[in-house]
PDB file of C-alpha atoms and ligand atoms in Angstrom:
ATOM      1  CA  MET A 211      89.224  30.347   3.616  1.00 53.00           C
ATOM      2  CA  SER A 212      92.733  31.242   2.478  1.00 57.00           C
ATOM      3  CA  THR A 213      94.526  34.039   4.314  1.00 63.00           C
ATOM      4  CA  ASN A 214      96.951  36.457   2.748  1.00 73.00           C
ATOM      5  CA  ALA A 215      99.636  37.469   5.251  1.00 71.00           C
ATOM      6  CA  ALA A 216     100.450  40.664   3.360  1.00 70.00           C
ATOM      7  CA  GLU A 217      96.846  41.846   3.519  1.00 81.00           C
ATOM      8  CA  LEU A 218      96.406  41.028   7.183  1.00 87.00           C
ATOM      9  CA  SER A 219      99.485  42.837   8.446  1.00 89.00           C
ATOM     10  CA  THR A 220     100.624  46.428   8.615  1.00 93.00           C
ATOM     11  CA  LEU A 221     103.815  47.937   9.994  1.00 96.00           C
ATOM     12  CA  SER A 222     102.737  50.175  12.869  1.00 96.00           C
ATOM     13  CA  TYR A 223     106.063  51.683  13.934  1.00 97.00           C
ATOM     14  CA  ALA A 224     109.737  51.329  13.039  1.00 97.00           C
ATOM     15  CA  LYS A 225     113.132  52.603  14.033  1.00 97.00           C
ATOM     16  CA  TYR A 226     116.512  51.077  13.389  1.00 97.00           C
ATOM     17  CA  GLY A 227     120.166  51.727  14.050  1.00 97.00           C
ATOM     18  CA  LYS A 228     123.148  50.518  16.049  1.00 96.00           C
ATOM     19  CA  THR A 229     123.788  50.074  19.742  1.00 97.00           C
ATOM     20  CA  ASN A 230     126.981  49.457  21.743  1.00 96.00           C
ATOM     21  CA  VAL A 231     129.113  51.362  19.247  1.00 96.00           C
ATOM     22  CA  ARG A 232     132.346  51.868  21.181  1.00 96.00           C
ATOM     23  CA  VAL A 233     134.048  55.202  20.680  1.00 96.00           C
ATOM     24  CA  PHE A 234     137.424  56.144  22.109  1.00 97.00           C
ATOM     25  CA  ARG A 235     138.925  59.465  21.150  1.00 96.00           C
ATOM     26  CA  ILE A 236     142.120  61.280  22.133  1.00 96.00           C
ATOM     27  CA  VAL A 237     142.129  65.044  21.764  1.00 95.00           C
ATOM     28  CA  ARG A 238     145.769  66.207  21.754  1.00 96.00           C
ATOM     29  CA  GLY A 239     146.568  69.687  23.051  1.00 93.00           C
ATOM     30  CA  ASP A 240     149.549  71.783  21.879  1.00 88.00           C
ATOM     31  CA  ASP A 241     151.613  71.194  25.015  1.00 93.00           C
ATOM     32  CA  GLY A 242     151.305  67.392  25.101  1.00 95.00           C
ATOM     33  CA  LEU A 243     148.116  67.498  27.166  1.00 97.00           C
ATOM     34  CA  HIS A 244     145.820  64.683  26.057  1.00 98.00           C
ATOM     35  CA  THR A 245     142.124  64.521  26.854  1.00 97.00           C
ATOM     36  CA  VAL A 246     140.401  61.168  26.374  1.00 98.00           C
ATOM     37  CA  VAL A 247     136.770  60.125  26.202  1.00 97.00           C
ATOM     38  CA  GLU A 248     135.255  56.662  25.996  1.00 98.00           C
ATOM     39  CA  TYR A 249     131.631  56.280  24.987  1.00 98.00           C
ATOM     40  CA  SER A 250     129.193  53.569  24.089  1.00 97.00           C
ATOM     41  CA  VAL A 251     126.751  55.036  21.596  1.00 97.00           C
ATOM     42  CA  GLU A 252     123.304  54.026  20.391  1.00 97.00           C
ATOM     43  CA  THR A 253     121.736  55.752  17.398  1.00 97.00           C
ATOM     44  CA  LEU A 254     118.228  54.888  16.228  1.00 98.00           C
ATOM     45  CA  LEU A 255     116.533  56.497  13.241  1.00 98.00           C
ATOM     46  CA  GLU A 256     112.861  57.059  12.433  1.00 98.00           C
ATOM     47  CA  GLY A 257     111.437  58.289   9.159  1.00 98.00           C
ATOM     48  CA  ASP A 258     110.267  57.066   5.778  1.00 97.00           C
ATOM     49  CA  ILE A 259     111.922  53.708   6.228  1.00 97.00           C
ATOM     50  CA  GLU A 260     108.884  51.407   6.106  1.00 97.00           C
ATOM     51  CA  THR A 261     109.826  49.931   2.728  1.00 97.00           C
ATOM     52  CA  SER A 262     113.018  48.470   4.194  1.00 98.00           C
ATOM     53  CA  TYR A 263     110.725  46.248   6.273  1.00 97.00           C
ATOM     54  CA  THR A 264     107.786  45.725   3.915  1.00 96.00           C
ATOM     55  CA  GLU A 265     109.588  45.549   0.534  1.00 96.00           C
ATOM     56  CA  ALA A 266     113.167  44.639   1.487  1.00 97.00           C
ATOM     57  CA  ASP A 267     114.163  48.022   0.072  1.00 97.00           C
ATOM     58  CA  ASN A 268     117.558  48.831   1.617  1.00 97.00           C
ATOM     59  CA  SER A 269     117.975  52.053  -0.362  1.00 97.00           C
ATOM     60  CA  VAL A 270     116.401  53.988   2.537  1.00 97.00           C
ATOM     61  CA  VAL A 271     118.829  52.561   5.112  1.00 96.00           C
ATOM     62  CA  VAL A 272     121.694  54.912   5.979  1.00 95.00           C
ATOM     63  CA  ALA A 273     124.681  53.793   8.070  1.00 92.00           C
ATOM     64  CA  THR A 274     124.673  54.651  11.770  1.00 90.00           C
ATOM     65  CA  ASP A 275     127.899  52.990  12.945  1.00 86.00           C
ATOM     66  CA  SER A 276     130.696  55.359  13.896  1.00 81.00           C
ATOM     67  CA  ILE A 277     129.925  58.437  11.864  1.00 82.00           C
ATOM     68  CA  LEU A 278     131.126  61.683  13.553  1.00 88.00           C
ATOM     69  CA  ALA A 279     133.246  59.887  16.180  1.00 88.00           C
ATOM     70  CA  LYS A 280     136.431  61.213  14.581  1.00 90.00           C
ATOM     71  CA  THR A 281     135.200  64.470  13.107  1.00 89.00           C
ATOM     72  CA  SER A 282     132.740  65.927  15.609  1.00 91.00           C
ATOM     73  CA  PRO A 283     134.018  69.102  17.262  1.00 89.00           C
ATOM     74  CA  TYR A 284     131.632  68.316  20.121  1.00 90.00           C
ATOM     75  CA  ILE A 285     133.178  64.961  21.086  1.00 94.00           C
ATOM     76  CA  LEU A 286     134.329  66.012  24.565  1.00 93.00           C
ATOM     77  CA  SER A 287     130.818  66.748  25.789  1.00 93.00           C
ATOM     78  CA  PRO A 288     128.396  63.791  25.676  1.00 95.00           C
ATOM     79  CA  GLU A 289     125.404  66.186  25.612  1.00 93.00           C
ATOM     80  CA  LYS A 290     126.723  68.200  22.678  1.00 91.00           C
ATOM     81  CA  PHE A 291     127.915  65.071  20.884  1.00 94.00           C
ATOM     82  CA  ALA A 292     124.467  63.447  21.240  1.00 95.00           C
ATOM     83  CA  LEU A 293     122.802  66.611  19.935  1.00 93.00           C
ATOM     84  CA  HIS A 294     125.278  66.748  17.055  1.00 93.00           C
ATOM     85  CA  ILE A 295     124.587  63.142  16.016  1.00 95.00           C
ATOM     86  CA  GLY A 296     120.842  63.785  16.207  1.00 95.00           C
ATOM     87  CA  THR A 297     121.108  67.025  14.258  1.00 94.00           C
ATOM     88  CA  PHE A 298     123.353  65.439  11.626  1.00 94.00           C
ATOM     89  CA  PHE A 299     121.009  62.585  10.721  1.00 95.00           C
ATOM     90  CA  SER A 300     117.768  64.539  10.996  1.00 95.00           C
ATOM     91  CA  SER A 301     118.951  67.465   8.883  1.00 92.00           C
ATOM     92  CA  LYS A 302     121.175  65.722   6.314  1.00 92.00           C
ATOM     93  CA  TYR A 303     118.788  62.994   5.142  1.00 95.00           C
ATOM     94  CA  ALA A 304     115.482  64.132   3.687  1.00 95.00           C
ATOM     95  CA  HIS A 305     113.676  60.947   4.718  1.00 97.00           C
ATOM     96  CA  ILE A 306     114.938  60.766   8.334  1.00 97.00           C
ATOM     97  CA  HIS A 307     112.638  62.651  10.678  1.00 97.00           C
ATOM     98  CA  LYS A 308     113.524  61.696  14.223  1.00 98.00           C
ATOM     99  CA  VAL A 309     116.765  60.507  15.823  1.00 98.00           C
ATOM    100  CA  HIS A 310     117.230  58.869  19.205  1.00 98.00           C
ATOM    101  CA  VAL A 311     120.793  58.991  20.537  1.00 98.00           C
ATOM    102  CA  THR A 312     122.111  57.542  23.786  1.00 98.00           C
ATOM    103  CA  VAL A 313     125.706  58.255  24.788  1.00 98.00           C
ATOM    104  CA  THR A 314     127.074  56.375  27.802  1.00 98.00           C
ATOM    105  CA  GLN A 315     130.393  57.661  29.093  1.00 98.00           C
ATOM    106  CA  LEU A 316     132.938  55.614  31.041  1.00 98.00           C
ATOM    107  CA  ARG A 317     135.097  57.368  33.610  1.00 98.00           C
ATOM    108  CA  TRP A 318     138.745  58.160  32.875  1.00 98.00           C
ATOM    109  CA  SER A 319     140.362  60.581  35.345  1.00 97.00           C
ATOM    110  CA  ARG A 320     143.901  61.884  35.299  1.00 98.00           C
ATOM    111  CA  ILE A 321     146.521  60.146  37.454  1.00 98.00           C
ATOM    112  CA  THR A 322     148.202  62.569  39.865  1.00 98.00           C
ATOM    113  CA  VAL A 323     151.996  62.291  40.092  1.00 98.00           C
ATOM    114  CA  ASP A 324     153.852  64.329  42.743  1.00 98.00           C
ATOM    115  CA  GLY A 325     150.721  66.431  43.235  1.00 97.00           C
ATOM    116  CA  LYS A 326     150.425  67.216  39.512  1.00 97.00           C
ATOM    117  CA  GLU A 327     147.858  65.849  37.081  1.00 97.00           C
ATOM    118  CA  HIS A 328     149.600  63.725  34.456  1.00 98.00           C
ATOM    119  CA  LYS A 329     149.213  64.811  30.833  1.00 97.00           C
ATOM    120  CA  HIS A 330     148.408  61.470  29.248  1.00 98.00           C
ATOM    121  CA  SER A 331     147.779  58.851  31.973  1.00 98.00           C
ATOM    122  CA  PHE A 332     144.364  58.048  33.367  1.00 98.00           C
ATOM    123  CA  TYR A 333     142.587  55.666  35.727  1.00 98.00           C
ATOM    124  CA  ARG A 334     139.053  54.415  36.137  1.00 98.00           C
ATOM    125  CA  ASP A 335     137.932  56.230  39.294  1.00 96.00           C
ATOM    126  CA  GLY A 336     134.433  54.765  39.510  1.00 96.00           C
ATOM    127  CA  ASP A 337     132.190  52.233  37.821  1.00 97.00           C
ATOM    128  CA  ASP A 338     129.341  54.713  37.439  1.00 98.00           C
ATOM    129  CA  ARG A 339     128.686  55.938  33.924  1.00 98.00           C
ATOM    130  CA  ARG A 340     127.266  59.197  32.650  1.00 98.00           C
ATOM    131  CA  VAL A 341     124.219  58.642  30.435  1.00 98.00           C
ATOM    132  CA  VAL A 342     122.892  61.188  27.943  1.00 98.00           C
ATOM    133  CA  LYS A 343     119.764  60.699  25.839  1.00 98.00           C
ATOM    134  CA  ALA A 344     118.877  63.107  23.038  1.00 97.00           C
ATOM    135  CA  ILE A 345     115.902  62.966  20.723  1.00 97.00           C
ATOM    136  CA  VAL A 346     116.172  65.336  17.785  1.00 96.00           C
ATOM    137  CA  ASP A 347     112.891  65.867  15.977  1.00 97.00           C
ATOM    138  CA  ALA A 348     112.600  67.203  12.422  1.00 96.00           C
ATOM    139  CA  THR A 349     108.978  66.173  11.853  1.00 95.00           C
ATOM    140  CA  ALA A 350     108.009  69.853  11.605  1.00 93.00           C
ATOM    141  CA  GLY A 351     110.682  70.440   8.904  1.00 91.00           C
ATOM    142  CA  LYS A 352     114.455  70.581   8.532  1.00 89.00           C
ATOM    143  CA  HIS A 353     114.511  74.177   9.679  1.00 87.00           C
ATOM    144  CA  ALA A 354     112.353  73.615  12.727  1.00 88.00           C
ATOM    145  CA  LEU A 355     114.465  71.117  14.636  1.00 91.00           C
ATOM    146  CA  THR A 356     113.634  70.562  18.270  1.00 92.00           C
ATOM    147  CA  ALA A 357     115.339  68.378  20.823  1.00 93.00           C
ATOM    148  CA  THR A 358     114.682  66.838  24.193  1.00 94.00           C
ATOM    149  CA  LEU A 359     117.749  66.099  26.249  1.00 94.00           C
ATOM    150  CA  THR A 360     118.100  64.004  29.379  1.00 96.00           C
ATOM    151  CA  SER A 361     121.375  63.484  31.214  1.00 96.00           C
ATOM    152  CA  GLY A 362     122.386  61.702  34.344  1.00 97.00           C
ATOM    153  CA  LEU A 363     124.342  58.769  35.661  1.00 98.00           C
ATOM    154  CA  THR A 364     123.909  55.092  36.390  1.00 98.00           C
ATOM    155  CA  ASP A 365     125.405  52.519  38.795  1.00 98.00           C
ATOM    156  CA  LEU A 366     126.887  54.926  41.364  1.00 98.00           C
ATOM    157  CA  LEU A 367     127.270  52.581  44.325  1.00 98.00           C
ATOM    158  CA  VAL A 368     127.131  54.285  47.744  1.00 98.00           C
ATOM    159  CA  LEU A 369     126.898  53.184  51.381  1.00 98.00           C
ATOM    160  CA  LYS A 370     126.633  54.924  54.741  1.00 97.00           C
ATOM    161  CA  SER A 371     127.156  53.067  58.009  1.00 94.00           C
ATOM    162  CA  THR A 372     124.891  55.267  60.146  1.00 95.00           C
ATOM    163  CA  GLY A 373     122.681  58.354  59.763  1.00 97.00           C
ATOM    164  CA  SER A 374     119.775  56.367  58.314  1.00 97.00           C
ATOM    165  CA  ALA A 375     116.532  55.200  59.914  1.00 97.00           C
ATOM    166  CA  PHE A 376     113.231  53.776  58.745  1.00 97.00           C
ATOM    167  CA  GLU A 377     110.426  54.049  61.298  1.00 97.00           C
ATOM    168  CA  ASN A 378     106.731  54.926  61.632  1.00 98.00           C
ATOM    169  CA  PHE A 379     105.764  53.204  58.383  1.00 98.00           C
ATOM    170  CA  TYR A 380     102.315  51.751  57.814  1.00 98.00           C
ATOM    171  CA  ARG A 381     101.795  48.588  59.803  1.00 97.00           C
ATOM    172  CA  ASP A 382      99.139  45.928  59.384  1.00 97.00           C
ATOM    173  CA  GLU A 383      98.804  42.148  59.386  1.00 98.00           C
ATOM    174  CA  TYR A 384     101.079  41.897  56.314  1.00 97.00           C
ATOM    175  CA  THR A 385     103.973  43.871  57.821  1.00 97.00           C
ATOM    176  CA  THR A 386     107.071  41.963  58.843  1.00 94.00           C
ATOM    177  CA  LEU A 387     109.620  44.763  58.655  1.00 93.00           C
ATOM    178  CA  VAL A 388     111.056  45.884  61.993  1.00 92.00           C
ATOM    179  CA  PRO A 389     111.447  49.647  62.473  1.00 94.00           C
ATOM    180  CA  VAL A 390     115.064  50.753  62.983  1.00 94.00           C
ATOM    181  CA  ASP A 391     116.516  54.065  64.137  1.00 93.00           C
ATOM    182  CA  ASP A 392     120.005  53.244  62.875  1.00 93.00           C
ATOM    183  CA  ARG A 393     120.759  51.156  59.818  1.00 94.00           C
ATOM    184  CA  ILE A 394     123.222  50.759  56.981  1.00 95.00           C
ATOM    185  CA  PHE A 395     121.959  52.557  53.886  1.00 97.00           C
ATOM    186  CA  SER A 396     123.368  51.417  50.568  1.00 97.00           C
ATOM    187  CA  THR A 397     122.056  51.909  47.066  1.00 98.00           C
ATOM    188  CA  SER A 398     123.080  51.986  43.434  1.00 98.00           C
ATOM    189  CA  VAL A 399     122.138  55.437  42.197  1.00 98.00           C
ATOM    190  CA  ASP A 400     120.468  55.965  38.842  1.00 98.00           C
ATOM    191  CA  LEU A 401     119.867  59.644  38.185  1.00 98.00           C
ATOM    192  CA  SER A 402     118.393  61.442  35.212  1.00 98.00           C
ATOM    193  CA  TYR A 403     117.547  65.091  34.739  1.00 97.00           C
ATOM    194  CA  THR A 404     115.797  66.650  31.786  1.00 95.00           C
ATOM    195  CA  PHE A 405     116.736  70.006  30.317  1.00 90.00           C
ATOM    196  CA  SER A 406     114.081  72.423  29.105  1.00 85.00           C
ATOM    197  CA  ASP A 407     112.984  71.584  25.561  1.00 84.00           C
ATOM    198  CA  ILE A 408     115.536  72.807  23.037  1.00 86.00           C
ATOM    199  CA  LYS A 409     114.920  74.643  19.785  1.00 86.00           C
ATOM    200  CA  LEU A 410     117.899  73.986  17.500  1.00 86.00           C
ATOM    201  CA  VAL A 411     119.097  76.417  14.891  1.00 81.00           C
ATOM    202  CA  ALA A 412     119.388  74.202  11.799  1.00 82.00           C
ATOM    203  CA  PRO A 413     122.898  73.872  10.364  1.00 86.00           C
ATOM    204  CA  GLN A 414     123.588  74.948   6.766  1.00 86.00           C
ATOM    205  CA  ASP A 415     126.979  73.239   6.345  1.00 85.00           C
ATOM    206  CA  GLU A 416     127.485  69.772   4.858  1.00 84.00           C
ATOM    207  CA  ALA A 417     128.979  68.287   8.059  1.00 82.00           C
ATOM    208  CA  LYS A 418     126.119  69.747  10.105  1.00 81.00           C
ATOM    209  CA  THR A 419     128.531  71.062  12.711  1.00 80.00           C
ATOM    210  CA  GLU A 420     127.154  74.590  12.701  1.00 79.00           C
ATOM    211  CA  PHE A 421     123.991  73.793  14.557  1.00 76.00           C
ATOM    212  CA  GLN A 422     123.348  76.032  17.524  1.00 75.00           C
ATOM    213  CA  VAL A 423     121.162  76.118  20.570  1.00 73.00           C
ATOM    214  CA  PRO A 424     119.608  79.346  21.887  1.00 70.00           C
ATOM    215  CA  LEU A 425     122.037  80.590  24.522  1.00 68.00           C
ATOM    216  CA  LYS A 426     120.304  83.624  26.001  1.00 71.00           C
ATOM    217  CA  GLU A 427     118.024  83.123  28.982  1.00 74.00           C
ATOM    218  CA  GLY A 428     114.524  84.124  27.931  1.00 73.00           C
ATOM    219  CA  ASP A 429     115.073  83.104  24.274  1.00 72.00           C
ATOM    220  CA  GLU A 430     112.555  80.602  22.964  1.00 71.00           C
ATOM    221  CA  GLY A 431     113.997  77.109  23.425  1.00 66.00           C
ATOM    222  CA  TYR A 432     116.776  78.455  25.699  1.00 70.00           C
ATOM    223  CA  ALA A 433     119.367  75.738  26.241  1.00 69.00           C
ATOM    224  CA  GLY A 434     122.400  77.554  27.620  1.00 67.00           C
ATOM    225  CA  SER A 435     122.629  75.121  30.506  1.00 74.00           C
ATOM    226  CA  VAL A 436     123.226  72.291  28.033  1.00 74.00           C
ATOM    227  CA  TRP A 437     126.481  74.017  27.103  1.00 75.00           C
ATOM    228  CA  ASP A 438     127.485  74.261  30.778  1.00 80.00           C
ATOM    229  CA  ASP A 439     129.860  71.352  31.340  1.00 79.00           C
ATOM    230  CA  GLY A 440     129.563  71.810  35.105  1.00 91.00           C
ATOM    231  CA  VAL A 441     126.022  70.426  35.340  1.00 94.00           C
ATOM    232  CA  ALA A 442     127.018  66.739  35.400  1.00 95.00           C
ATOM    233  CA  GLU A 443     129.753  67.246  37.984  1.00 95.00           C
ATOM    234  CA  ARG A 444     127.454  69.357  40.187  1.00 96.00           C
ATOM    235  CA  ALA A 445     124.669  66.767  39.969  1.00 97.00           C
ATOM    236  CA  ARG A 446     127.044  63.937  40.954  1.00 98.00           C
ATOM    237  CA  LYS A 447     128.477  66.023  43.807  1.00 98.00           C
ATOM    238  CA  ALA A 448     124.995  66.983  45.065  1.00 98.00           C
ATOM    239  CA  THR A 449     123.966  63.312  45.012  1.00 98.00           C
ATOM    240  CA  LEU A 450     127.007  62.190  47.005  1.00 98.00           C
ATOM    241  CA  GLU A 451     126.984  65.068  49.493  1.00 98.00           C
ATOM    242  CA  VAL A 452     123.269  64.908  50.295  1.00 98.00           C
ATOM    243  CA  PHE A 453     123.551  61.138  50.666  1.00 98.00           C
ATOM    244  CA  ALA A 454     126.463  61.586  53.095  1.00 98.00           C
ATOM    245  CA  VAL A 455     125.138  64.357  55.331  1.00 98.00           C
ATOM    246  CA  ASP A 456     121.386  63.770  55.368  1.00 98.00           C
ATOM    247  CA  GLU A 457     120.018  62.231  58.574  1.00 98.00           C
ATOM    248  CA  SER A 458     117.937  59.967  56.394  1.00 98.00           C
ATOM    249  CA  ALA A 459     114.375  59.224  57.526  1.00 98.00           C
ATOM    250  CA  SER A 460     113.852  57.087  54.409  1.00 97.00           C
ATOM    251  CA  VAL A 461     115.231  56.586  50.919  1.00 98.00           C
ATOM    252  CA  GLN A 462     112.285  58.619  49.631  1.00 98.00           C
ATOM    253  CA  ALA A 463     113.030  61.661  51.832  1.00 98.00           C
ATOM    254  CA  THR A 464     116.762  61.646  50.999  1.00 98.00           C
ATOM    255  CA  LEU A 465     116.087  61.232  47.288  1.00 98.00           C
ATOM    256  CA  TYR A 466     113.775  64.250  47.307  1.00 98.00           C
ATOM    257  CA  LYS A 467     116.447  66.444  48.927  1.00 98.00           C
ATOM    258  CA  MET A 468     118.972  65.368  46.262  1.00 98.00           C
ATOM    259  CA  GLY A 469     116.554  66.354  43.516  1.00 98.00           C
ATOM    260  CA  GLN A 470     115.781  69.705  45.165  1.00 97.00           C
ATOM    261  CA  ARG A 471     119.480  70.569  45.280  1.00 98.00           C
ATOM    262  CA  ILE A 472     120.019  69.723  41.599  1.00 96.00           C
ATOM    263  CA  ILE A 473     117.078  71.915  40.586  1.00 94.00           C
ATOM    264  CA  ALA A 474     118.331  74.772  42.815  1.00 94.00           C
ATOM    265  CA  GLU A 475     121.888  74.621  41.453  1.00 94.00           C
ATOM    266  CA  ASN A 476     121.178  74.270  37.739  1.00 91.00           C
ATOM    267  CA  ALA A 477     119.018  76.682  35.791  1.00 83.00           C
ATOM    268  CA  GLY A 478     117.525  74.994  32.735  1.00 81.00           C
ATOM    269  CA  ILE A 479     116.873  71.610  34.363  1.00 90.00           C
ATOM    270  CA  LYS A 480     113.149  71.079  34.473  1.00 89.00           C
ATOM    271  CA  ASN A 481     112.859  67.771  36.254  1.00 94.00           C
ATOM    272  CA  VAL A 482     114.948  65.223  38.112  1.00 97.00           C
ATOM    273  CA  SER A 483     114.340  61.522  38.529  1.00 98.00           C
ATOM    274  CA  TYR A 484     116.175  59.067  40.809  1.00 98.00           C
ATOM    275  CA  SER A 485     115.994  55.323  41.189  1.00 98.00           C
ATOM    276  CA  LEU A 486     117.554  54.241  44.514  1.00 98.00           C
ATOM    277  CA  PRO A 487     116.983  50.537  45.143  1.00 96.00           C
ATOM    278  CA  ASN A 488     117.736  49.666  48.755  1.00 94.00           C
ATOM    279  CA  LYS A 489     120.700  47.283  48.985  1.00 96.00           C
ATOM    280  CA  HIS A 490     120.026  45.649  52.300  1.00 92.00           C
ATOM    281  CA  TYR A 491     122.721  44.919  54.854  1.00 92.00           C
ATOM    282  CA  ILE A 492     120.866  43.166  57.658  1.00 88.00           C
ATOM    283  CA  PRO A 493     122.800  42.621  60.902  1.00 86.00           C
ATOM    284  CA  VAL A 494     123.069  38.991  61.994  1.00 89.00           C
ATOM    285  CA  ASP A 495     121.439  38.313  65.375  1.00 88.00           C
ATOM    286  CA  MET A 496     124.184  36.655  67.489  1.00 91.00           C
ATOM    287  CA  LYS A 497     122.151  36.424  70.714  1.00 92.00           C
ATOM    288  CA  TYR A 498     122.517  32.653  70.820  1.00 92.00           C
ATOM    289  CA  LEU A 499     126.301  33.180  71.058  1.00 93.00           C
ATOM    290  CA  GLY A 500     125.802  35.621  73.903  1.00 93.00           C
ATOM    291  CA  ILE A 501     126.852  38.512  71.655  1.00 91.00           C
ATOM    292  CA  ASP A 502     124.759  41.618  71.168  1.00 88.00           C
ATOM    293  CA  ASN A 503     125.259  42.358  67.472  1.00 85.00           C
ATOM    294  CA  LEU A 504     122.155  44.524  67.106  1.00 81.00           C
ATOM    295  CA  THR A 505     123.010  47.475  69.342  1.00 78.00           C
ATOM    296  CA  PRO A 506     125.761  49.597  67.828  1.00 70.00           C
ATOM    297  CA  THR A 507     128.218  50.638  70.497  1.00 67.00           C
ATOM    298  CA  ALA A 508     131.676  52.114  70.384  1.00 61.00           C
ATOM    299  CA  ALA A 509     132.889  49.194  72.510  1.00 52.00           C
ATOM    300  CA  GLN A 510     132.158  46.808  69.650  1.00 47.00           C
ATOM    301  CA  THR A 511     134.679  48.569  67.462  1.00 50.00           C
ATOM    302  CA  PRO A 512     137.951  46.722  68.039  1.00 47.00           C
ATOM    303  CA  ALA A 513     140.650  48.907  69.545  1.00 46.00           C
ATOM    304  CA  ARG A 514     143.379  49.302  66.968  1.00 43.00           C
ATOM    305  CA  THR A 515     146.806  50.608  67.768  1.00 39.00           C
ATOM    306  CA  PHE A 516     149.842  50.699  65.575  1.00 39.00           C
ATOM    307  CA  SER A 517     153.255  51.001  67.042  1.00 36.00           C
ATOM    308  CA  SER A 518     155.851  51.823  64.444  1.00 36.00           C
ATOM    309  CA  ALA A 519     158.730  51.490  66.934  1.00 36.00           C
ATOM    310  CA  LEU A 520     157.901  47.862  67.623  1.00 36.00           C
ATOM    311  CA  GLY A 521     156.447  47.214  64.236  1.00 36.00           C
ATOM    312  CA  THR A 522     153.438  45.503  65.804  1.00 36.00           C
ATOM    313  CA  TYR A 523     149.844  45.823  64.900  1.00 35.00           C
ATOM    314  CA  VAL A 524     147.225  45.098  67.580  1.00 33.00           C
ATOM    315  CA  SER A 525     143.585  44.789  66.883  1.00 30.00           C
TER     316      SER A 525
HETATM  317  O1  URC B 206     113.784  53.963  53.145  1.00 67.91           O
HETATM  318  C1  URC B 206     112.986  53.030  52.939  1.00 67.91           C
HETATM  319  N1  URC B 206     111.849  53.256  52.222  1.00 67.91           N
HETATM  320  C2  URC B 206     110.924  52.278  51.961  1.00 67.91           C
HETATM  321  O2  URC B 206     109.898  52.524  51.325  1.00 67.91           O
HETATM  322  C3  URC B 206     111.208  50.987  52.469  1.00 67.91           C
HETATM  323  N2  URC B 206     110.558  49.789  52.408  1.00 67.91           N
HETATM  324  C4  URC B 206     111.323  48.890  53.057  1.00 67.91           C
HETATM  325  O3  URC B 206     111.050  47.664  53.211  1.00 67.91           O
HETATM  326  N3  URC B 206     112.442  49.468  53.549  1.00 67.91           N
HETATM  327  C5  URC B 206     112.394  50.779  53.195  1.00 67.91           C
HETATM  328  N4  URC B 206     113.265  51.793  53.403  1.00 67.91           N
END
């Protein structure tokens, strides 16, 4: 029996686009004050694009490379920029119905010189990156755009040297873990929080810059909090502060407190998700050397004195 590949196969789902598109933009203020942003952007399009797969028909394929990086008035906010990209593609092209945008932002903070923030010099003050994911949906029509928006951060490495325990966990014949009332707690924080679903007001202009989100609390699809640039900074601060001050009974319990604080501080965020993989620092048992390395005591901290008069350092 001969088989016909074309008859046996169907295309069940498709989206295409570009990832790792690097964007660096300088916004120059009147008084020489520069603001810089560096993003890595992914844009994936869904719509009536099947023929590009099934019939090699490239006429339905629109470019997704670096469009809007230079012209978008929303470039300084990764949330607004992601929504703008999504709104642009889903409203401009009749055959594009859904757009998935991920904007990952690298940190550039101002260098302080003599107590003053420098106007055009920056440093990387952390390896964590802000991550924004927008999905703009025009399947119900070009004038009924909706969006889901998730923001957060990734790879925020933290450690505390006490104030963390893990005890009273389930024990059975498979358990090897020893309970501890004082341990090092380190993790690489991944955080994401989702805003309430957004109803976008469809733009009429060619550049699709005039899209709006409902700004009044109580309006259908209210998204005022998306326009509040403080959310990301507050969420990062809440994560760090709760991590620092919580007398942690477990990663789970500390994580929950972080999430509670983000919800309490930011109207318009409907859920929070953390991934906090435990990065273990296990003390080495030095009993065989006659050294107790497992009981933390002040006496184990070497006495350190610095005498500037003699220029000697004793430890
Ligand atoms: O805080 C913790 N939660 C766990 O669920 C767990 N499991 C484990 O082995 N160590 C820890 N620590």
